[in-house]
Tab-separated table of C-alpha atoms and ligand atoms in Angstrom:
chain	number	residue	atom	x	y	z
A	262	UNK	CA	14.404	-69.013	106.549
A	263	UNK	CA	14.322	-72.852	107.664
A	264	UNK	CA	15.545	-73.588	110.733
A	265	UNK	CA	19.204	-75.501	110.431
A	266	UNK	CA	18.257	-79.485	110.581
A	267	UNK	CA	19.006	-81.473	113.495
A	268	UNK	CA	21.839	-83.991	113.413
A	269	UNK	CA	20.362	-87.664	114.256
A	270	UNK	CA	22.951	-90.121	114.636
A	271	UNK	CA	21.877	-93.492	114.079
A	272	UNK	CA	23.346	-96.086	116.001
A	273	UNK	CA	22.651	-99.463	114.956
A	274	UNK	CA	24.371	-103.065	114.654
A	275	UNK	CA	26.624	-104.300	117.660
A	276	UNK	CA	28.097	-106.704	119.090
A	277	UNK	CA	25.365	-108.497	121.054
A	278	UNK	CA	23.087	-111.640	119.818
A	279	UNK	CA	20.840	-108.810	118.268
A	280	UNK	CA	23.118	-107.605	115.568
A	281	UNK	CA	20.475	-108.522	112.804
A	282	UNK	CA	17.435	-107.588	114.376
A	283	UNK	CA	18.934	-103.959	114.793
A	284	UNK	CA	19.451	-103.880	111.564
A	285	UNK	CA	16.187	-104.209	110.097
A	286	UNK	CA	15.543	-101.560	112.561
A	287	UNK	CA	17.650	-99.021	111.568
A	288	UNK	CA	16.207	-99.646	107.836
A	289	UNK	CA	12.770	-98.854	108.857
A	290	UNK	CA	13.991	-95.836	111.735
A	291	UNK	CA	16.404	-94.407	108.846
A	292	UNK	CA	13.198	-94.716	106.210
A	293	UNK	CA	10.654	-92.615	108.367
A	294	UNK	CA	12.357	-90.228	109.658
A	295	UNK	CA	11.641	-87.090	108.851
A	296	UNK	CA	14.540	-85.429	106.008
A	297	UNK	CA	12.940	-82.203	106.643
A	298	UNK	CA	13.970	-81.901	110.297
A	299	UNK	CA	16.770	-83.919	110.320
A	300	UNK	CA	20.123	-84.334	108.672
A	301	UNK	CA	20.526	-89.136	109.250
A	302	UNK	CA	24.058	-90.174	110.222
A	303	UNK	CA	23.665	-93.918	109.861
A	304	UNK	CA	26.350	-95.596	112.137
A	305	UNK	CA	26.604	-99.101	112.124
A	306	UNK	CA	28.753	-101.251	114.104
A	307	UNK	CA	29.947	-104.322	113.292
A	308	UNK	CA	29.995	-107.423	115.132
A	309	UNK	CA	34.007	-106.892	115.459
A	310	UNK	CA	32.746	-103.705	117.344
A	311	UNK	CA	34.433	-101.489	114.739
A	312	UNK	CA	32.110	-98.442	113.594
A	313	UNK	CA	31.629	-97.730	110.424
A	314	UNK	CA	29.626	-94.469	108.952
A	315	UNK	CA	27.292	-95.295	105.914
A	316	UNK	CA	26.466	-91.946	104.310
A	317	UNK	CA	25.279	-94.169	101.263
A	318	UNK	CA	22.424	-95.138	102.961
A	319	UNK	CA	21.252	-91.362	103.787
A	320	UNK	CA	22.126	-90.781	99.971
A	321	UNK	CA	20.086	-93.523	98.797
A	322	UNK	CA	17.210	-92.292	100.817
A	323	UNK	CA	16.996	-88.777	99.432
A	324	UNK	CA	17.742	-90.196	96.439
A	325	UNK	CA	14.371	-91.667	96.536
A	326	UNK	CA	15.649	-95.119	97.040
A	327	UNK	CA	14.527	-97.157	99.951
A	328	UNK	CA	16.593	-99.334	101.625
A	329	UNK	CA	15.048	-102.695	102.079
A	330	UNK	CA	14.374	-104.595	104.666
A	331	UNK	CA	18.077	-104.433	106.505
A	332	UNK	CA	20.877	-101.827	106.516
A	333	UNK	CA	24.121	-103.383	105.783
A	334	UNK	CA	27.089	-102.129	108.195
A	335	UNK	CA	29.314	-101.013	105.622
A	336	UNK	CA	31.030	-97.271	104.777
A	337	UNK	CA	34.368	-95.896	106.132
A	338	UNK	CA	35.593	-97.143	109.407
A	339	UNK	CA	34.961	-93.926	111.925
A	340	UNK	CA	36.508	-92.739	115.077
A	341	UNK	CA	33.520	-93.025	117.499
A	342	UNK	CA	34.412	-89.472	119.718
A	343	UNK	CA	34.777	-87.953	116.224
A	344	UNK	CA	31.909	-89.052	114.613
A	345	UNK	CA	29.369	-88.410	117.188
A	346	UNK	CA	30.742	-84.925	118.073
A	347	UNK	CA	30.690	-83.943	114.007
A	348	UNK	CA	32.121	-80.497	113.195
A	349	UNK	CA	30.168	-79.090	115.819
A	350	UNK	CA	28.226	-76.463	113.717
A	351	UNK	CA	24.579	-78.061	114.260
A	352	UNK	CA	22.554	-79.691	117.554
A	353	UNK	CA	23.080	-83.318	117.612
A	354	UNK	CA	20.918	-86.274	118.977
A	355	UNK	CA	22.280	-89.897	119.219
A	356	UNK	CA	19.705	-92.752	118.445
A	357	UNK	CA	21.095	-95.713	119.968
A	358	UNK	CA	19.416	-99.063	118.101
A	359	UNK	CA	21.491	-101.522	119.862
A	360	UNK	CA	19.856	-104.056	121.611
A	361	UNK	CA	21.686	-106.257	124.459
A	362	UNK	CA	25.442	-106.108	126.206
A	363	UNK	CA	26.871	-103.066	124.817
A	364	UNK	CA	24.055	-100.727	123.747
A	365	UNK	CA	21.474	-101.107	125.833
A	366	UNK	CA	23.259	-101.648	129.373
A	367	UNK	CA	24.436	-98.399	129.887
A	368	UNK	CA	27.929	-98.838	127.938
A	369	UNK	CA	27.420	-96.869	125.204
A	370	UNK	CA	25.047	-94.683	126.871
A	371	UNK	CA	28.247	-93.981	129.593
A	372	UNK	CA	30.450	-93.002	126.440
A	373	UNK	CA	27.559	-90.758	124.876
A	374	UNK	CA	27.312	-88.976	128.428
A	375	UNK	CA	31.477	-88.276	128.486
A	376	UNK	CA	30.893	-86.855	124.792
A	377	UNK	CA	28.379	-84.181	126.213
A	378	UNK	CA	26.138	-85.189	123.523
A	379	UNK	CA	21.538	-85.682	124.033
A	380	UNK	CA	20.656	-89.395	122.993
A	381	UNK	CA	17.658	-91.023	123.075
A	382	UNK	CA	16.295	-93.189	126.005
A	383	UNK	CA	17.486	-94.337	129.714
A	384	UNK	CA	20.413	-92.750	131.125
A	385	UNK	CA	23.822	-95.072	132.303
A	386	UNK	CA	21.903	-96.161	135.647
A	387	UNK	CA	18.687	-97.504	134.047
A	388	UNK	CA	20.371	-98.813	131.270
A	389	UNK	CA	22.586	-100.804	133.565
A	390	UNK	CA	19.769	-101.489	136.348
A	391	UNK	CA	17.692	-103.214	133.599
A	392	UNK	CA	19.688	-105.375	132.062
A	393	UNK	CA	21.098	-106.814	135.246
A	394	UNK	CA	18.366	-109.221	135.800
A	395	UNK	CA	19.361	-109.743	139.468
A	396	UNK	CA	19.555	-105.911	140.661
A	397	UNK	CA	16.848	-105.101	139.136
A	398	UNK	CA	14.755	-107.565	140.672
A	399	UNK	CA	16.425	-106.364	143.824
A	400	UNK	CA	14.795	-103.028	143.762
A	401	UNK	CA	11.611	-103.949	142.022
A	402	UNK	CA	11.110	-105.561	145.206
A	403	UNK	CA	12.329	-102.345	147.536
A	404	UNK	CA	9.699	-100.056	145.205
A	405	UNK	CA	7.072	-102.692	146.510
A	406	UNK	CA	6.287	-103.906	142.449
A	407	UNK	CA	5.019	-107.360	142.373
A	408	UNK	CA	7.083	-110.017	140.906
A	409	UNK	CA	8.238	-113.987	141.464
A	410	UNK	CA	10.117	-115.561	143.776
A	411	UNK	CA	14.059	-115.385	142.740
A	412	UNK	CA	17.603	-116.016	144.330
A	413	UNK	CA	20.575	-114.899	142.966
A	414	UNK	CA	24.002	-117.438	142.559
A	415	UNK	CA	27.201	-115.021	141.940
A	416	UNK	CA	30.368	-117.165	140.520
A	417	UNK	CA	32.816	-117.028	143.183
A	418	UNK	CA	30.815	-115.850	145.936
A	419	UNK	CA	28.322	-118.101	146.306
A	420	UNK	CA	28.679	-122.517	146.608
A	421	UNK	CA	26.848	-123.456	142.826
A	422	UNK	CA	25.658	-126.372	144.478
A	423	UNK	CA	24.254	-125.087	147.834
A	424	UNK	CA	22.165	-122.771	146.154
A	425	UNK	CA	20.551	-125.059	143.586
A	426	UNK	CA	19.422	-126.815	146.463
A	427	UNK	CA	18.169	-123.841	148.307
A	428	UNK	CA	16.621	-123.323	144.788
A	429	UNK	CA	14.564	-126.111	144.595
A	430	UNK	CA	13.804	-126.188	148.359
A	431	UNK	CA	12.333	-122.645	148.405
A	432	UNK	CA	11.288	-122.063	145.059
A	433	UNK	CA	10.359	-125.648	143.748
A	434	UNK	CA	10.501	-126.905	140.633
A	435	UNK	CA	9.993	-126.299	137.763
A	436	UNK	CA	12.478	-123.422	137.563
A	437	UNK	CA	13.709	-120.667	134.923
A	438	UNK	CA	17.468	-120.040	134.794
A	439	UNK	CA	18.833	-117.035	133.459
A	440	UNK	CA	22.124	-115.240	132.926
A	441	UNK	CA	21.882	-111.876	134.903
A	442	UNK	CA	23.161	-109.442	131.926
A	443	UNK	CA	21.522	-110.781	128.397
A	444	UNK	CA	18.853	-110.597	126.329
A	445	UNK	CA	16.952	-112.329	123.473
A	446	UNK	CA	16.406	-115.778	125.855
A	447	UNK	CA	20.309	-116.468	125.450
A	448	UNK	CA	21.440	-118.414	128.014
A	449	UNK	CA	17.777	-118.836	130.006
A	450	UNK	CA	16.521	-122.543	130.089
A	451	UNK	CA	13.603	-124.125	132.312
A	452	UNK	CA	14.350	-126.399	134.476
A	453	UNK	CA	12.319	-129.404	135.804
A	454	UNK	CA	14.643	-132.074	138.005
A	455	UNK	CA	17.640	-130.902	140.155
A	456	UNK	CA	19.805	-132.842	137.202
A	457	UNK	CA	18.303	-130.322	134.528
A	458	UNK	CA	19.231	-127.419	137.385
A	459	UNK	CA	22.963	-127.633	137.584
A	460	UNK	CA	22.950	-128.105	133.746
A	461	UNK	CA	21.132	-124.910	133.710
A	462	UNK	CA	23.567	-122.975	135.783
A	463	UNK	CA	26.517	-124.429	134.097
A	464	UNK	CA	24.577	-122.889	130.560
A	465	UNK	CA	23.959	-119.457	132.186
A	466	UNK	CA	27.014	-119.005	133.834
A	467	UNK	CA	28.670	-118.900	130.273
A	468	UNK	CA	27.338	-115.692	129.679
A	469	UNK	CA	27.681	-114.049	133.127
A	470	UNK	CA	29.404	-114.016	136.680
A	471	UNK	CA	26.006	-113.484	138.079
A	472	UNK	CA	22.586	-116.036	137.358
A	473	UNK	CA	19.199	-115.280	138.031
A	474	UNK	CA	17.103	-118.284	139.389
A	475	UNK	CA	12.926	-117.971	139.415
A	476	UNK	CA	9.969	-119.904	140.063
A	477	UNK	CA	8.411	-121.003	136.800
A	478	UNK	CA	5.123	-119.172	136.298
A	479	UNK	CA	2.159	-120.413	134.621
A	480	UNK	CA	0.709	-117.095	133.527
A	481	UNK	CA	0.039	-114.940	130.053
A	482	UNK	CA	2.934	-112.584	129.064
A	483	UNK	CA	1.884	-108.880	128.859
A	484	UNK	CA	3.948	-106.135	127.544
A	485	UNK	CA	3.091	-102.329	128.101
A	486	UNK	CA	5.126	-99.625	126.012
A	487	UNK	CA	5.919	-96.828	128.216
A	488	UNK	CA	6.942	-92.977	126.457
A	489	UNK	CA	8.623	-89.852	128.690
A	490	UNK	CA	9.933	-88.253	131.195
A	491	UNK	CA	9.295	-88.061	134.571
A	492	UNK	CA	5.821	-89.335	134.793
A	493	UNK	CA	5.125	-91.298	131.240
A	494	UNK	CA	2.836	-92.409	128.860
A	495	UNK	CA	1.653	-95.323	128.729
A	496	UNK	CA	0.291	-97.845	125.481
A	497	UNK	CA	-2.411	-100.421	125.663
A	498	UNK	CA	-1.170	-103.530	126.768
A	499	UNK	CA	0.165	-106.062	124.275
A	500	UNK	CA	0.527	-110.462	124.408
A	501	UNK	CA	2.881	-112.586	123.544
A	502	UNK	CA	1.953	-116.084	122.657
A	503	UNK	CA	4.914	-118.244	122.789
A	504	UNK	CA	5.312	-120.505	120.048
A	505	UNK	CA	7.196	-123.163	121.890
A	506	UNK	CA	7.027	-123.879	125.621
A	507	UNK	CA	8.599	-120.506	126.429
A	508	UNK	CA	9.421	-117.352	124.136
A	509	UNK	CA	12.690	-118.670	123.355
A	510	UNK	CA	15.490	-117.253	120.848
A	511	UNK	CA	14.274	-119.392	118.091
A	512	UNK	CA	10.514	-117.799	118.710
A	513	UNK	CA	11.738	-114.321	118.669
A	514	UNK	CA	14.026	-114.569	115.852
A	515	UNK	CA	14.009	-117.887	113.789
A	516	UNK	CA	10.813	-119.855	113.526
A	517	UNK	CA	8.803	-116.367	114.188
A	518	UNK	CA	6.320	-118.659	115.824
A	519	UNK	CA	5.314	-116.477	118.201
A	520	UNK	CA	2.179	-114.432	118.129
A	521	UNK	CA	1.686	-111.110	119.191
A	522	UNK	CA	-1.822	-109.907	120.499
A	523	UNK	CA	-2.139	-105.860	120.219
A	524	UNK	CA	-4.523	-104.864	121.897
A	525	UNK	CA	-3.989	-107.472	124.627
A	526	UNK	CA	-7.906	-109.338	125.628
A	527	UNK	CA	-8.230	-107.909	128.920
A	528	UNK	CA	-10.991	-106.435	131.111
A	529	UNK	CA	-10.482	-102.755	131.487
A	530	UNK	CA	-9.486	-102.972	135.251
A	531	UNK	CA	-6.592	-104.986	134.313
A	532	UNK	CA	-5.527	-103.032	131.145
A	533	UNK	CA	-5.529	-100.294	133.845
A	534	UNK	CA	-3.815	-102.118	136.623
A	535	UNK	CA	-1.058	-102.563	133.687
A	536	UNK	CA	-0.627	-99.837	132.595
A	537	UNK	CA	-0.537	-98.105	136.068
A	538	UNK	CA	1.980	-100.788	136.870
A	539	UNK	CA	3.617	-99.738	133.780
A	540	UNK	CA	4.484	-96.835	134.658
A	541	UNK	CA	5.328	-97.104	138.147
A	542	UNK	CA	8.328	-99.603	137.156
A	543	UNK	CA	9.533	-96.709	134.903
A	544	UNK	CA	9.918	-94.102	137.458
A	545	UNK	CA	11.727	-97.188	139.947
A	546	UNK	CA	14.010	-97.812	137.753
A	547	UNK	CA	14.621	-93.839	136.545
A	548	UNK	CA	14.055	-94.504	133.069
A	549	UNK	CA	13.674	-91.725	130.552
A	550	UNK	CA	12.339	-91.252	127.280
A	551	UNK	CA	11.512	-95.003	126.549
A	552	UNK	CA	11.212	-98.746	128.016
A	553	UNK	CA	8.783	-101.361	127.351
A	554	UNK	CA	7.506	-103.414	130.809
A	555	UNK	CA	7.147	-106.994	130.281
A	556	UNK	CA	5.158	-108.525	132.773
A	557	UNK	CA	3.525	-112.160	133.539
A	558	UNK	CA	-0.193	-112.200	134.288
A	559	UNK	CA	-1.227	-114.888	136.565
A	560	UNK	CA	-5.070	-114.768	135.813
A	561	UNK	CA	-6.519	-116.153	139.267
A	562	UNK	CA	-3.566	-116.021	141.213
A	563	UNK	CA	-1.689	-113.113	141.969
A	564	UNK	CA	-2.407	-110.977	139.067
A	565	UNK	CA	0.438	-109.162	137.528
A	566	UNK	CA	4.205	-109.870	137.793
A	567	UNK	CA	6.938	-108.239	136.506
A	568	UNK	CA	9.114	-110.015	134.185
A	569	UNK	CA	11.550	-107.402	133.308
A	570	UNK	CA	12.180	-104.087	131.420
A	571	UNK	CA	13.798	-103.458	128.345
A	572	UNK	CA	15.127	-99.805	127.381
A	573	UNK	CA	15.952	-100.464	123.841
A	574	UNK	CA	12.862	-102.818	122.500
A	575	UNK	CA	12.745	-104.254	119.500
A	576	UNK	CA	11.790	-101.320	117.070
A	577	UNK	CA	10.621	-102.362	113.871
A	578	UNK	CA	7.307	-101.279	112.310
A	579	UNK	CA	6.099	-105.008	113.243
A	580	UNK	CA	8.102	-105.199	116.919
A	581	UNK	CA	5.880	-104.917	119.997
A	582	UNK	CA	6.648	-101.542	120.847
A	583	UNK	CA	5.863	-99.535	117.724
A	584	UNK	CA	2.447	-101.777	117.309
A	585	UNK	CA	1.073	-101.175	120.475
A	586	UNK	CA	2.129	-97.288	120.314
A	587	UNK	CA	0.569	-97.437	117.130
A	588	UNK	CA	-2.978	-98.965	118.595
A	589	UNK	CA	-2.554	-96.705	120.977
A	590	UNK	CA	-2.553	-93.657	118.567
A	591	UNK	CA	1.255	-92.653	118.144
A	592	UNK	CA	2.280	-93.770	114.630
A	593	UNK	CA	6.036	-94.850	114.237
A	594	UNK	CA	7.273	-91.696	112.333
A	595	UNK	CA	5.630	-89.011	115.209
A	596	UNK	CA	7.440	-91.674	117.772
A	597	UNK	CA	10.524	-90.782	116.245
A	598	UNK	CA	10.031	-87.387	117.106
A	599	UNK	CA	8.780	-87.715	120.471
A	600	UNK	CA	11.927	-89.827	121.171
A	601	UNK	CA	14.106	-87.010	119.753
A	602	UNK	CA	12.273	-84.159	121.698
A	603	UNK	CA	12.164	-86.218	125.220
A	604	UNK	CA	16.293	-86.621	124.738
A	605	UNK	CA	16.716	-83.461	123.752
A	606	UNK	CA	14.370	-82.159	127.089
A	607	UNK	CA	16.501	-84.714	129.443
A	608	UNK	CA	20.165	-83.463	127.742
A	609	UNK	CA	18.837	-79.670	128.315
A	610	UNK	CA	17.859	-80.492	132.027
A	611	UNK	CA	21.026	-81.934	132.876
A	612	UNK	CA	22.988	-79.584	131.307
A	613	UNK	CA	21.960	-77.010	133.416
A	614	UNK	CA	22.550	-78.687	136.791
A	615	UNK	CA	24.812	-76.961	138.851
A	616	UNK	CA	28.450	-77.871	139.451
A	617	UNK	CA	29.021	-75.500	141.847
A	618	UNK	CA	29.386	-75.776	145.538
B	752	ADP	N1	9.933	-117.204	135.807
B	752	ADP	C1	9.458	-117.577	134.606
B	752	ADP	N2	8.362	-118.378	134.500
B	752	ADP	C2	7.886	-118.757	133.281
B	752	ADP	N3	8.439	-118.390	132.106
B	752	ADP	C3	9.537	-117.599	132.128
B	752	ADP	C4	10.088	-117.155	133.381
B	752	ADP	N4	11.149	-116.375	133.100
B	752	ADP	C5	11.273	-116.349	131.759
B	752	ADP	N5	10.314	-117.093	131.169
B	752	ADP	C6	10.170	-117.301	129.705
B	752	ADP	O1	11.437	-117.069	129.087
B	752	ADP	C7	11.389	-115.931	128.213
B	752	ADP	C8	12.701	-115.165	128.273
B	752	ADP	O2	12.972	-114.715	129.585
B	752	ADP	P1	13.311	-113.203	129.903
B	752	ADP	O3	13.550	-113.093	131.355
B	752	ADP	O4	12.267	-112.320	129.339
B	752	ADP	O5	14.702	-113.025	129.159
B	752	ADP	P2	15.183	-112.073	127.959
B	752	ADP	O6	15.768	-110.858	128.607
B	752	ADP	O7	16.224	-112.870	127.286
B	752	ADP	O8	13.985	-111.733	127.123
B	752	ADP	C9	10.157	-115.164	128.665
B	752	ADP	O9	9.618	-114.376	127.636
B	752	ADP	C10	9.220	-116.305	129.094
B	752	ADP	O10	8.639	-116.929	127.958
B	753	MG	MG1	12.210	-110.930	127.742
């Protein structure tokens, strides 16, 4: 007798600035996984934030079909509590492929938690923790990780103009501005003149209460994929070559300008340092099952830096985080499963913590 498949609920679409990239992902996720261990519940969200449950897509694919390049979020409107807790009669893991404000901060992980349900990757906390650009810098810094320079500016707590000028006078210029809570470059800009500064803040503060201001490094950007529990594995260091002066939101998802390097040319001290690195940042920030590390490296000068961590990377077969798992021996289907065993050994574990006292 085969054992009963395993329900994996694919979350994909969303609200955030990543809708479409998400999409191709779930294409290529829904495409290699595995239909002999697992019964696909494609779920995609709309930009409206209404859910809707495409079983066509899982009947096109064991219909032999593929599905292209990008899923469409279409099908039935669902129930969210519903859908994810099904009838009940087989083991369910959620695969959340939502990149940005309301996937990958914690939001949707919080629901998933309250629904009693394994999903795959960081918990509420690291969600949260590393998409807020500002906390997480604040205990990068505590767990002794090196990174640049920063001050934070919160709307309504702190004077917008008083700390643009403590800005410049500690940091310098040129300087990077960021919203605290986005992704995909929205909202970050470079500043070079205290005029270009409070332009900059008035940009990021339209995406968040809280901005992020950092020296402007002159370094190489270095990404390390990071896979587990507890202690993790780690992938071969991968680089990003910009395409324009910074890897901006046209660069990652327009002009496509941007090269990526996999393996990364480095001398195998520093691939190590990286990775080390890597993995140390994971365990800080209590991630589990998956995260890629983005870091600067400041060849001559202080080495690396860490940019910031992202716990839902991009995930299609020609993202950074597949590739360098893939160079690194783990091909994207077997990732798949690792990512499904790793949430269902975190959902077991804290399952059985006590409640008693
Ligand atoms: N302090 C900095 N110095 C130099 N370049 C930076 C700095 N911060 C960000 N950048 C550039 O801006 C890009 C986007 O910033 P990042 O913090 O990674 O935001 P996002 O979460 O949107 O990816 C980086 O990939 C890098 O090219
Ligand atoms: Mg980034």
């Amino acid at each position: 007798m085969s054992s009963p498949l395993l329900r994996l609920v694919v979350l994909y679409g969303g609200v955030s600035a990543e809708h479409d990239v998400s999409r191709i992902t779930a294409a290529h996720v829904l495409a290699a996984s595995d239909r002999s261990k697992y019964a696909l519940v494609p779920i995609g969200i709309a930009t409206d934030g209404v859910w809707h449950r495409n079983d066509a897509a899982a009947e096109a694919l064991a219909a032999g079909d593929d599905l292209g390049n990008s899923l469409a979020v279409e099908g039935p409107v669902v129930n969210p509590i519903e859908v994810i807790a099904g009838d009940g009669a087989a083991e369910t893991v959620v695969l959340p492929l939502l990149h940005g404000p309301h996937g990958e901060d914690g939001t949707v992980q919080g629901m998933l938690e309250l629904l009693k349900v394994a999903y795959v990757g960081c918990g509420v906390l690291s969600s949260s923790l590393c998409m807020d650009k500002g906390m997480a810098k604040e205990v990068a810094a505590r767990a002794g990780i090196p990174q640049c320079a920063w001050l934070t500016l919160r709307h309504g707590v702190d004077d917008p103009a008083a700390t643009a000028a403590r800005a410049v006078a500690e940091l310098g210029l040129p300087l990077f501005v960021k919203p605290a809570n986005m992704g995909s470059s929205v909202g970050v800009s470079r500043a070079g003149s205290a005029e270009e500064l409070d332009a900059a803040i008035t940009e990021a503060l339209k995406y968040d209460d809280t901005v992020v201001i950092e020296e402007a490094v002159t370094a190489r950007e270095i990404e390390v994929g990071v896979l587990g529990n507890g202690v993790p594995d780690t992938t071969f260091p991968g680089e990003i070559r910009p395409g324009s002066d910074f890897y901006d939101y046209e660069d990652k998802y327009i002009t496509g300008a941007a090269q990526l390097v996999i393996p990364a040319e480095l001398s195998d001290d520093a691939i190590a340092e990286a990775r080390e690195l890597a993995a140390r940042v994971f365990v800080a920030y209590r991630c589990a099952g998956m995260a890629r590390v983005d870091f600067f490296y400041e060849e001559g000068g202080r080495g690396w830096l860490l940019n910031e961590v992202n716990t839902i990377p991009g995930f299609t077969p020609a993202s950074m985080y597949p590739k360098m798992w893939e160079a690194t021996g783990v091909e994207y289907s077997d990732l798949i499963d690792r990512l499904v065993e790793l949430a269902r050994e975190t959902y077991r574990r804290r399952s059985s913590f006590s409640i008693e006292h």
